[in-house]
Coordinates of N, CA and C in Angstrom, one line a residue:
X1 N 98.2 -117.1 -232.7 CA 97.9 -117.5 -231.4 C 98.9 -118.6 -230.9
X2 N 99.2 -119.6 -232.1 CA 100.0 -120.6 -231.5 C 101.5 -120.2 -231.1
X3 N 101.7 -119.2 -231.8 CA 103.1 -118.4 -231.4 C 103.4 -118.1 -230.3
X4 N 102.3 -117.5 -229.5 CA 102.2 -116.3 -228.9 C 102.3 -117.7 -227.4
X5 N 101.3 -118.8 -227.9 CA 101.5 -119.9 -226.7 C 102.7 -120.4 -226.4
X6 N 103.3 -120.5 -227.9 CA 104.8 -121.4 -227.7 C 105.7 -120.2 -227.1
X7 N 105.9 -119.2 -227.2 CA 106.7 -117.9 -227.1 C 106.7 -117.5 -225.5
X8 N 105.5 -117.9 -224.9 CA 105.1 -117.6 -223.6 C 106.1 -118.8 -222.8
X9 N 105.6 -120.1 -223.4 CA 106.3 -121.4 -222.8 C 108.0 -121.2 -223.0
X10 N 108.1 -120.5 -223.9 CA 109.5 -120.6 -223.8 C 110.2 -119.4 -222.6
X11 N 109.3 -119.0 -222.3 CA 109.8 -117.8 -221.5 C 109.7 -118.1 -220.5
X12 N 108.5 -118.9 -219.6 CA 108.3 -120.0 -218.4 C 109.4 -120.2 -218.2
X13 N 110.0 -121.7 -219.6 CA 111.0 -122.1 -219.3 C 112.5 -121.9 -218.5
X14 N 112.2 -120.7 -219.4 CA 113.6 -120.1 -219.2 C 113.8 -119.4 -217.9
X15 N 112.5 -118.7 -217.9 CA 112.6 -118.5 -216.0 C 112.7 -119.5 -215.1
X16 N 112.2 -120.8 -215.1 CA 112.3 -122.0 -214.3 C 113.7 -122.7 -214.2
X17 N 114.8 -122.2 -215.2 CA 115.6 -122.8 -215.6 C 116.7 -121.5 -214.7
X18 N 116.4 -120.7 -214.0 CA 117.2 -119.5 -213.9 C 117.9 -120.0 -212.6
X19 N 118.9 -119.5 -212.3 CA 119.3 -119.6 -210.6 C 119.5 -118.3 -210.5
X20 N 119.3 -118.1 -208.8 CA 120.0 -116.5 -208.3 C 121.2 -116.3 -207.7
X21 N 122.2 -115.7 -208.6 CA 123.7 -116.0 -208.1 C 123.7 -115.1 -206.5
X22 N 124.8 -115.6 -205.7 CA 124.6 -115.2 -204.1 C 126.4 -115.3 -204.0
X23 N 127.1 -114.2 -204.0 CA 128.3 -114.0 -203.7 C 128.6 -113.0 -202.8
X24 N 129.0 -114.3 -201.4 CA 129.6 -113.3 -200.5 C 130.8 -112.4 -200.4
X25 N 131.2 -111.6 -199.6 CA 131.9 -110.4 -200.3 C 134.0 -111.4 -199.6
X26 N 134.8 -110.8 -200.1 CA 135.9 -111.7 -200.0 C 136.1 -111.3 -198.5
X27 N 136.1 -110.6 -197.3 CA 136.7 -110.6 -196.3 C 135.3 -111.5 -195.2
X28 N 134.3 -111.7 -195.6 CA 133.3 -112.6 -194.7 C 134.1 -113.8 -195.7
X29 N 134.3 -114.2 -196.7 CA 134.8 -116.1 -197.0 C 135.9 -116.2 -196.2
X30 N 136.7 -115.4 -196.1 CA 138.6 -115.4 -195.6 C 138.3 -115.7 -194.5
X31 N 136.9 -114.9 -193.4 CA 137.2 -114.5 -191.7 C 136.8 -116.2 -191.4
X32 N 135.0 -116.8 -192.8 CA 134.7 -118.0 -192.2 C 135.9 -119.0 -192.4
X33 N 136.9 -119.2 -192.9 CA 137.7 -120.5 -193.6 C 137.6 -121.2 -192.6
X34 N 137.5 -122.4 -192.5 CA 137.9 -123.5 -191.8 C 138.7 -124.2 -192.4
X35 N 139.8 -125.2 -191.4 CA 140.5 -126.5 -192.3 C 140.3 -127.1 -191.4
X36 N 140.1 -128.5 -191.7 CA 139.4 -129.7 -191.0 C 140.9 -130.7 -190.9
X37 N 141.0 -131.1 -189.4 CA 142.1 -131.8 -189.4 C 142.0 -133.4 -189.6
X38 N 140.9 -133.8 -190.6 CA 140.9 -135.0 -191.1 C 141.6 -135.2 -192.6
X39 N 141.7 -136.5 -192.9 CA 142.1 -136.6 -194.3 C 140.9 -135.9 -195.0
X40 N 142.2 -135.7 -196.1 CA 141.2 -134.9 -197.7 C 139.9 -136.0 -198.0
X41 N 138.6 -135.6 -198.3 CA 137.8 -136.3 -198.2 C 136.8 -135.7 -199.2
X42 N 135.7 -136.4 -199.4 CA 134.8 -136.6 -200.4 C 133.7 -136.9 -199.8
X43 N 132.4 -135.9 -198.9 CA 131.1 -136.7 -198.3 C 129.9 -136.0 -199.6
X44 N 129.2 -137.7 -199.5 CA 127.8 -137.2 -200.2 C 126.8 -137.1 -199.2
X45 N 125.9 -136.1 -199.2 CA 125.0 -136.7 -198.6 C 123.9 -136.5 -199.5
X46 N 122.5 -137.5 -199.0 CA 121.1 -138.0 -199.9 C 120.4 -137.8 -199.0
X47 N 119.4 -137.0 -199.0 CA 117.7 -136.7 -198.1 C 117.1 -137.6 -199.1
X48 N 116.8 -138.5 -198.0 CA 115.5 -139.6 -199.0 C 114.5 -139.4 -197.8
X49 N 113.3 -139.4 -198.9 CA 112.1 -139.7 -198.4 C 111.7 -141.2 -197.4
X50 N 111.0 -140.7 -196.1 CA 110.8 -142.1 -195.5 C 109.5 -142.5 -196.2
X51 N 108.8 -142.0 -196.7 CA 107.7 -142.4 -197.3 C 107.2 -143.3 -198.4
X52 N 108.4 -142.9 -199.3 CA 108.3 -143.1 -200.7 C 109.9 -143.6 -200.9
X53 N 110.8 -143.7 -200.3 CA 112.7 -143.8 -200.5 C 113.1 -143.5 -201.6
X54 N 112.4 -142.1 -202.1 CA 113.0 -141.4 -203.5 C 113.7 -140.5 -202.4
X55 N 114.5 -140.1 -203.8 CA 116.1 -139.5 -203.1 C 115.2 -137.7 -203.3
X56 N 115.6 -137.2 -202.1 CA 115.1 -135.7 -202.1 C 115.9 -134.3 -202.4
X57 N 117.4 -134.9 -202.5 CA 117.9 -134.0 -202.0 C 119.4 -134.5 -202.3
X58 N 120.6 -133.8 -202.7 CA 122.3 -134.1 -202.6 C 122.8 -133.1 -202.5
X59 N 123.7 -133.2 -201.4 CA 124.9 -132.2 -201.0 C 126.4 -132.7 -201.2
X60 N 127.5 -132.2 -201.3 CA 128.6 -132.6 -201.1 C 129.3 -131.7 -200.5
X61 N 129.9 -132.1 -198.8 CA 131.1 -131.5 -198.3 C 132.9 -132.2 -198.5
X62 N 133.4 -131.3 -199.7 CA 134.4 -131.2 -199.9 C 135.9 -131.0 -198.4
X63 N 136.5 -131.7 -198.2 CA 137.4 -131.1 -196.8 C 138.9 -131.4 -198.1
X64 N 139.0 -129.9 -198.4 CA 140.2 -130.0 -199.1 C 141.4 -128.7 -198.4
X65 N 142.0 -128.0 -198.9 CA 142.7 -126.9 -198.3 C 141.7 -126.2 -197.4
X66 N 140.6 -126.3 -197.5 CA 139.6 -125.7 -196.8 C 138.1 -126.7 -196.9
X67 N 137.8 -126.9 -195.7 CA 136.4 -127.5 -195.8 C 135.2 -126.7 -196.4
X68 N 134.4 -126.4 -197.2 CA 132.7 -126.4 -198.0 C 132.0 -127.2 -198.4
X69 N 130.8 -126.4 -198.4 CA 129.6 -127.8 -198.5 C 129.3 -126.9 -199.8
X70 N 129.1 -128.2 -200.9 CA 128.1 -127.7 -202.1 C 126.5 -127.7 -201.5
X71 N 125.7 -127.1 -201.7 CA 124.6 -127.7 -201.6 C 123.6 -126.9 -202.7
X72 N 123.6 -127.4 -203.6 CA 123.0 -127.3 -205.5 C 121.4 -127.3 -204.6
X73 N 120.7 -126.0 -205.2 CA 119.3 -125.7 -205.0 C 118.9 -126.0 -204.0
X74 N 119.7 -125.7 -202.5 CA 118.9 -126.4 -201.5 C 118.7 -124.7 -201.1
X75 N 117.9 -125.6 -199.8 CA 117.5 -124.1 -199.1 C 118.2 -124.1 -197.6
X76 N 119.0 -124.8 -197.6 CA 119.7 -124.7 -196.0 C 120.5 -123.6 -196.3
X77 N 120.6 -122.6 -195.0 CA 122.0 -121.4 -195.4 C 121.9 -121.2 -193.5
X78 N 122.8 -119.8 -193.3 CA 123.0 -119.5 -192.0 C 123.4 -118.1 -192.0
X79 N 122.6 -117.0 -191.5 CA 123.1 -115.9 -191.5 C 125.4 -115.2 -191.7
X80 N 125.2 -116.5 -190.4 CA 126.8 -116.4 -190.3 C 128.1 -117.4 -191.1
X81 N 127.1 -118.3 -192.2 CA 127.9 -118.7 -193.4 C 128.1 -117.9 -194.4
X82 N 129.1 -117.8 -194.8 CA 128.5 -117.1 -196.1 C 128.6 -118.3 -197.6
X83 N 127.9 -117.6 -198.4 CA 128.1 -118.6 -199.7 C 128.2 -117.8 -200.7
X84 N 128.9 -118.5 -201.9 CA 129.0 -118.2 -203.0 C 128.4 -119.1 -203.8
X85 N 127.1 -119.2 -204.8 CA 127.0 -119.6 -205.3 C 126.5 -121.4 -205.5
X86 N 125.9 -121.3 -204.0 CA 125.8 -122.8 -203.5 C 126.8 -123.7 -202.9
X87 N 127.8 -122.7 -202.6 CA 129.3 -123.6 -201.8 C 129.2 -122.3 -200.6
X88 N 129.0 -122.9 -199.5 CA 129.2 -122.5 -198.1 C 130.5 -122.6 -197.5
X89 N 130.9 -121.9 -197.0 CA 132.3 -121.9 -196.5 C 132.2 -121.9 -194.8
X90 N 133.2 -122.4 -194.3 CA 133.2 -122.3 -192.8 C 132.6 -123.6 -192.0
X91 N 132.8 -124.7 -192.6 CA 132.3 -126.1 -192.6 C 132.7 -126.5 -191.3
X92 N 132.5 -125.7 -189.8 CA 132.6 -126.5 -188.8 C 132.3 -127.8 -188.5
X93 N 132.7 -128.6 -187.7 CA 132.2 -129.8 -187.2 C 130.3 -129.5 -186.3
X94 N 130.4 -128.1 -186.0 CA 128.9 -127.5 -185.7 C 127.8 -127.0 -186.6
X95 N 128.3 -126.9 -187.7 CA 127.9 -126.4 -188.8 C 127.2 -127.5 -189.8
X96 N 128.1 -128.8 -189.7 CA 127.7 -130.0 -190.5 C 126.9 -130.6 -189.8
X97 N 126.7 -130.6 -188.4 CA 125.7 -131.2 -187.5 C 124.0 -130.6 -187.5
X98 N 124.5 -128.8 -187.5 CA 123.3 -128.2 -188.3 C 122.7 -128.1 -189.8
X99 N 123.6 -128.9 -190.9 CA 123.4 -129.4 -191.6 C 122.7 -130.7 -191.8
X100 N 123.0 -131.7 -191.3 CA 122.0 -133.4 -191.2 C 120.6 -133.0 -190.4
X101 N 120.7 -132.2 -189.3 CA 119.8 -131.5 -188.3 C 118.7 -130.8 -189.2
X102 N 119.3 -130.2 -190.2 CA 118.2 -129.6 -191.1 C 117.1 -130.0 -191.9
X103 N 117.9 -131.3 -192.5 CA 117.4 -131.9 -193.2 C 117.1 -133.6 -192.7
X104 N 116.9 -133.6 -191.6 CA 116.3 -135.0 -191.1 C 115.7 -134.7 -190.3
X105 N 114.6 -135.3 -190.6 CA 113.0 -135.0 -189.7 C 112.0 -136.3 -190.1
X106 N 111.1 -136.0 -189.6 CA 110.4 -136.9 -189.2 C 109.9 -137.7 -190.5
X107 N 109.8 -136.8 -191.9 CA 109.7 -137.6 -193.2 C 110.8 -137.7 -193.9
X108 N 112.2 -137.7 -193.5 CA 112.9 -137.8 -194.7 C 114.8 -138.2 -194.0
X109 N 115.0 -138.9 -194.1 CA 116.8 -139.4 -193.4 C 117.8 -138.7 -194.3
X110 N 119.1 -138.8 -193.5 CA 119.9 -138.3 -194.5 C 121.0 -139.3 -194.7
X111 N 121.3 -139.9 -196.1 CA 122.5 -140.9 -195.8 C 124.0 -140.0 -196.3
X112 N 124.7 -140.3 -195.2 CA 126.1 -139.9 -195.5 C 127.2 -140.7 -195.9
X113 N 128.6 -140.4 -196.7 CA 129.1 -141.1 -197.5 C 130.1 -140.7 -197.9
X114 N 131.3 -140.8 -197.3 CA 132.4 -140.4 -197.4 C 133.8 -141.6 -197.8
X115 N 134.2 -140.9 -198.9 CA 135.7 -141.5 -199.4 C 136.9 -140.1 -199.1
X116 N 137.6 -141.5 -198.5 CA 139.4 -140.6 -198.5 C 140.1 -140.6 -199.5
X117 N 140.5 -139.4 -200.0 CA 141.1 -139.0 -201.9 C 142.3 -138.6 -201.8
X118 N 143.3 -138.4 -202.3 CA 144.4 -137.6 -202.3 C 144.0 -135.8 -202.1
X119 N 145.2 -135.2 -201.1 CA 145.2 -133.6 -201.4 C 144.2 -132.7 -203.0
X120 N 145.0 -133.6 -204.3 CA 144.9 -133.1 -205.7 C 143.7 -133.2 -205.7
X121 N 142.7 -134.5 -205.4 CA 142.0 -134.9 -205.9 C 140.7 -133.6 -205.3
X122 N 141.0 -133.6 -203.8 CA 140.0 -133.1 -203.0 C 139.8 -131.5 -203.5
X123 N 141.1 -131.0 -203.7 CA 140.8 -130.0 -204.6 C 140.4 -129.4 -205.7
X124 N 140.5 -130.5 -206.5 CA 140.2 -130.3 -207.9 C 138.7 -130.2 -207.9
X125 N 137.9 -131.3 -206.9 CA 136.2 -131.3 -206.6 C 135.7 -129.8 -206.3
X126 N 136.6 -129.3 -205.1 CA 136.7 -127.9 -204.3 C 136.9 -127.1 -205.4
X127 N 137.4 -126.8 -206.5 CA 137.4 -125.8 -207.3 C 136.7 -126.2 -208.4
X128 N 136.0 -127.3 -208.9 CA 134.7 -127.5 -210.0 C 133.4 -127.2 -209.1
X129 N 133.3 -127.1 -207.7 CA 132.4 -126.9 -207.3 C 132.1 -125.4 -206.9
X130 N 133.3 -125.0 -207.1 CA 133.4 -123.4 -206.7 C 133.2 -122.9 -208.1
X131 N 133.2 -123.6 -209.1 CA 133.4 -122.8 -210.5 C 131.9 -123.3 -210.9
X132 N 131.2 -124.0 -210.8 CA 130.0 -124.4 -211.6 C 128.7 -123.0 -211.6
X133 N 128.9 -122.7 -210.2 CA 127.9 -121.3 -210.6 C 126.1 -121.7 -209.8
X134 N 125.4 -121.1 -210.0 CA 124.5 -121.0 -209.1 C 123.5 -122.3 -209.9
X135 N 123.2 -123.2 -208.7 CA 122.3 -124.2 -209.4 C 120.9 -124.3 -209.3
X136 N 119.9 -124.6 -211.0 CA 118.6 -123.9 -210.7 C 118.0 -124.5 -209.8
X137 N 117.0 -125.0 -209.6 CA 115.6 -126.1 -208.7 C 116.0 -127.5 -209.2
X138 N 115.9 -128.4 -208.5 CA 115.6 -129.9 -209.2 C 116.7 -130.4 -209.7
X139 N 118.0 -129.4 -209.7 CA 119.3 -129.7 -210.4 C 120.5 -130.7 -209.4
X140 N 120.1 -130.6 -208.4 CA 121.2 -130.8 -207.6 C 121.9 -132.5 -207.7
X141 N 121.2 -133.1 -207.8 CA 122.1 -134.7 -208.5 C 122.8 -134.3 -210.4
X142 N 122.1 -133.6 -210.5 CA 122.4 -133.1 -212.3 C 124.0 -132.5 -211.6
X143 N 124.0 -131.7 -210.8 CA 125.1 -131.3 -210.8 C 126.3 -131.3 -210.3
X144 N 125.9 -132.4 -208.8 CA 127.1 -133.3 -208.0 C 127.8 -133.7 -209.3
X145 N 126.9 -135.0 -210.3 CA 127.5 -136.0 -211.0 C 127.8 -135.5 -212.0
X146 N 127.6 -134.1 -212.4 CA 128.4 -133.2 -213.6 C 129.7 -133.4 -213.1
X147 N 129.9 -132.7 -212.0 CA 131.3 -132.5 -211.0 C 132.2 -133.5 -210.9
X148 N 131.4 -135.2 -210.7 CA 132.5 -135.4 -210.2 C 132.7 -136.7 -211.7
X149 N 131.8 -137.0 -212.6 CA 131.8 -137.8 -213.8 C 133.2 -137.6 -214.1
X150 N 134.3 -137.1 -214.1 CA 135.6 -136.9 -214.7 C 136.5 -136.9 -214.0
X151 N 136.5 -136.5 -212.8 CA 137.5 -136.5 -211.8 C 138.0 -138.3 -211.7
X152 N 139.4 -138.1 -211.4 CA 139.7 -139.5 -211.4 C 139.4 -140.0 -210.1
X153 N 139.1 -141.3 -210.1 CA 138.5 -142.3 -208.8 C 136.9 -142.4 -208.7
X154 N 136.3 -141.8 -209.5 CA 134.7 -141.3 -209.8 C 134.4 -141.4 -211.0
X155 N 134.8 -142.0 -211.9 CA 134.4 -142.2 -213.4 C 132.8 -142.9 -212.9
X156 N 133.0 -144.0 -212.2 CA 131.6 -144.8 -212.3 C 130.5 -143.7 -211.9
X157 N 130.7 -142.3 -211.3 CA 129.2 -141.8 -211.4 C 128.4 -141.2 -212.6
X158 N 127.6 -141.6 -212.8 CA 126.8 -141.4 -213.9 C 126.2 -140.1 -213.9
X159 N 125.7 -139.7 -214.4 CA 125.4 -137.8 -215.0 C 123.8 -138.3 -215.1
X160 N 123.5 -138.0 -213.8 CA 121.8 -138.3 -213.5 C 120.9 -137.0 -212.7
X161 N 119.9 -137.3 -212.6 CA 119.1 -136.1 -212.2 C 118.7 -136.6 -210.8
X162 N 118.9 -138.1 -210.5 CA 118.4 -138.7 -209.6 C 119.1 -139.0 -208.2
X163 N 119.1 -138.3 -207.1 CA 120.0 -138.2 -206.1 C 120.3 -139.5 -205.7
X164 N 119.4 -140.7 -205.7 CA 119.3 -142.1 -205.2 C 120.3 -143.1 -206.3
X165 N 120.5 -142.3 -207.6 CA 121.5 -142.9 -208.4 C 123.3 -142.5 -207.9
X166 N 123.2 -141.4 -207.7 CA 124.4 -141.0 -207.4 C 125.0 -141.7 -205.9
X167 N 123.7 -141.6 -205.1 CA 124.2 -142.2 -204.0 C 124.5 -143.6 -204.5
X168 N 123.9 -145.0 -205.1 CA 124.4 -145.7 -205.3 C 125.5 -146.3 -206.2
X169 N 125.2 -145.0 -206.8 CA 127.0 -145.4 -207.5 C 128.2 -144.9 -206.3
X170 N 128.3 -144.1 -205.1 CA 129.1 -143.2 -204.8 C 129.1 -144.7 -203.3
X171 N 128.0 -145.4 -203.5 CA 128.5 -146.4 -202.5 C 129.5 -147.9 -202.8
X172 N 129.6 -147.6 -203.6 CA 130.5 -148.8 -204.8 C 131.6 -148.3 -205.0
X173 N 132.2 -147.1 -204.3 CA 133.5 -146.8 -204.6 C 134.7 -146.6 -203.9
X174 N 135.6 -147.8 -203.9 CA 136.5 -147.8 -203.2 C 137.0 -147.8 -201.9
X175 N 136.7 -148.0 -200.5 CA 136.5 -147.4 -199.3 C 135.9 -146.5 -198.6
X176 N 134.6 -146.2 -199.6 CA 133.5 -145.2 -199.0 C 133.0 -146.2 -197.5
X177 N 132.6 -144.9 -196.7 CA 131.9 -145.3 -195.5 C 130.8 -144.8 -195.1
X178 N 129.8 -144.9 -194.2 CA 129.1 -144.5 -194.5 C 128.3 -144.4 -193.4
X179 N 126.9 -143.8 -192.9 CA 126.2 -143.9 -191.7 C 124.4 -143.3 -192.4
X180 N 123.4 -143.8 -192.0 CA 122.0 -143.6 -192.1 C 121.9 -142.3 -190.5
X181 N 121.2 -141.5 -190.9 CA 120.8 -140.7 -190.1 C 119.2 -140.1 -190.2
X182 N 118.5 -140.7 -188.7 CA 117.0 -140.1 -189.0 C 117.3 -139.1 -187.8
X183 N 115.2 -138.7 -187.8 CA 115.2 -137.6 -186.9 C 115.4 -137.7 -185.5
X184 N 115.7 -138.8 -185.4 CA 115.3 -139.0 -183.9 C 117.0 -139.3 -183.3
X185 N 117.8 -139.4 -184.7 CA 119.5 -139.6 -184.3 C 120.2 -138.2 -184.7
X186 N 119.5 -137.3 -184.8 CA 120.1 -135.4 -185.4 C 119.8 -135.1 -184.1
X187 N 121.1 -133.9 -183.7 CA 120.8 -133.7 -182.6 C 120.1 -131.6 -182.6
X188 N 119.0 -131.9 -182.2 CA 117.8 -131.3 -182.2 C 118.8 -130.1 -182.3
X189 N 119.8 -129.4 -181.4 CA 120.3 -128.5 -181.0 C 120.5 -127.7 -181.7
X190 N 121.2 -128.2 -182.6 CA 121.9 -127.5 -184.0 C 120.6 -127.2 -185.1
X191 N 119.5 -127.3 -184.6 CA 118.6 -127.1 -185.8 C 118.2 -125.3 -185.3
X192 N 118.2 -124.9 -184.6 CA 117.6 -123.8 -184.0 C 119.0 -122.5 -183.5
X193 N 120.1 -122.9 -184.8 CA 121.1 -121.6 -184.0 C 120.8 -120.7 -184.1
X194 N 120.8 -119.3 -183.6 CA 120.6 -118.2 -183.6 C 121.4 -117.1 -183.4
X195 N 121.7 -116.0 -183.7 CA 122.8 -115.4 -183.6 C 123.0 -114.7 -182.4
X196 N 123.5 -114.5 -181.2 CA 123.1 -113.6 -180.2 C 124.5 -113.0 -179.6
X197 N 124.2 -112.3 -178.7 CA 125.4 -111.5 -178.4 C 126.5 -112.4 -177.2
X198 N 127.8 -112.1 -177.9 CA 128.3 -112.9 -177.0 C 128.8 -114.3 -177.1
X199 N 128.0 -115.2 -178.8 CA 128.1 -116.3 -179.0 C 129.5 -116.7 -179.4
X200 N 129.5 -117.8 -179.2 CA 131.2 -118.6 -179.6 C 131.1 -118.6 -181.0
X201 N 131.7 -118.4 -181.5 CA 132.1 -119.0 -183.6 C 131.4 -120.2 -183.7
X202 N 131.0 -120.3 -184.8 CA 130.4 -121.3 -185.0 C 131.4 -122.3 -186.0

């Protein structure tokens, strides 16, 4: 009987532990590409709770050869992004606005946090974030600070589960900048796109 209990648990486990890989097909990533005409860059962002100021949530938009957002076990997506694997492609300046928009509401802010990196650097993030693979539930600070623990100019982040750790180490580093965003400073508009006939690119 006690087998049959442990044998069960381990099968839970391992289901709980699963992600569902999501690869879009190569002529939807090519059509969304964007390049962003800012410096190569590095944004975190942190969904903290207003209730409790536990960290809820971490994303990272990479603006390297091409701008993507990692976003490790979230549930933000858009018919007309496509993703691979938890990296979204097609990182408009409208896209990142329905991004903060998504995730700031009435219980929860989003802090943003951006350092300027070299070309190398911003790349090298952009292809460990493209190569890590589908991330399970609960993982998403486990796996920013996998990413960026080795890259040079990021040693100090620590390899934590805790989105509120990563953020404060990622605010201690070098010329990061930064901005608090609630619900009442997202602009509503971008939370409700829809696809319709006729629409501009997003």
């Amino acid at each position: 009987m006690l087998r049959a209990v442990i044998a069960l648990f381990a099968l839970l486990t391992l289901a709980a532990c699963g992600a569902e890989p999501v690869w879009a097909p190569d002529d939807r990533v090519a059509a969304a590409r964007y390049v962003h005409d800012g410096p190569p860059s590095i944004t975190l962002f942190t969904v903290i709770s207003n209730r409790s100021n536990a960290g809820a949530h971490s994303g990272l938009m990479i603006n390297a050869s091409e701008r993507i957002m990692f976003d490790p076990a979230g549930t933000w997506n858009h018919p007309r992004i496509p993703e691979r694997n938890d990296v979204h492609y097609g990182i408009t300046p409208r896209i990142v606005n329905f991004y903060i928009d998504y995730h700031a509401r009435e219980t929860f802010r989003v802090v943003e946090q951006t350092v300027v990196v070299t070309p190398g650097i911003a790349e090298l993030v952009a292809q460990r974030a493209k190569a890590y693979g589908a991330v399970p539930k609960a993982q998403c600070a486990a796996s920013i600070s996998s990413i960026l623990k080795d890259v040079p100019g990021f040693s100090t982040i620590p390899q934590t589960w805790y989105p509120n750790k990563v953020m404060d180490a990622f605010a201690k580093l070098p010329g990061v900048t930064g901005r608090t965003i609630y619900d009442e400073d997202a602009d509503k508009n971008h939370g409700v796109l829809l696809i319709q006939a006729g629409e501009e690119p997003l």
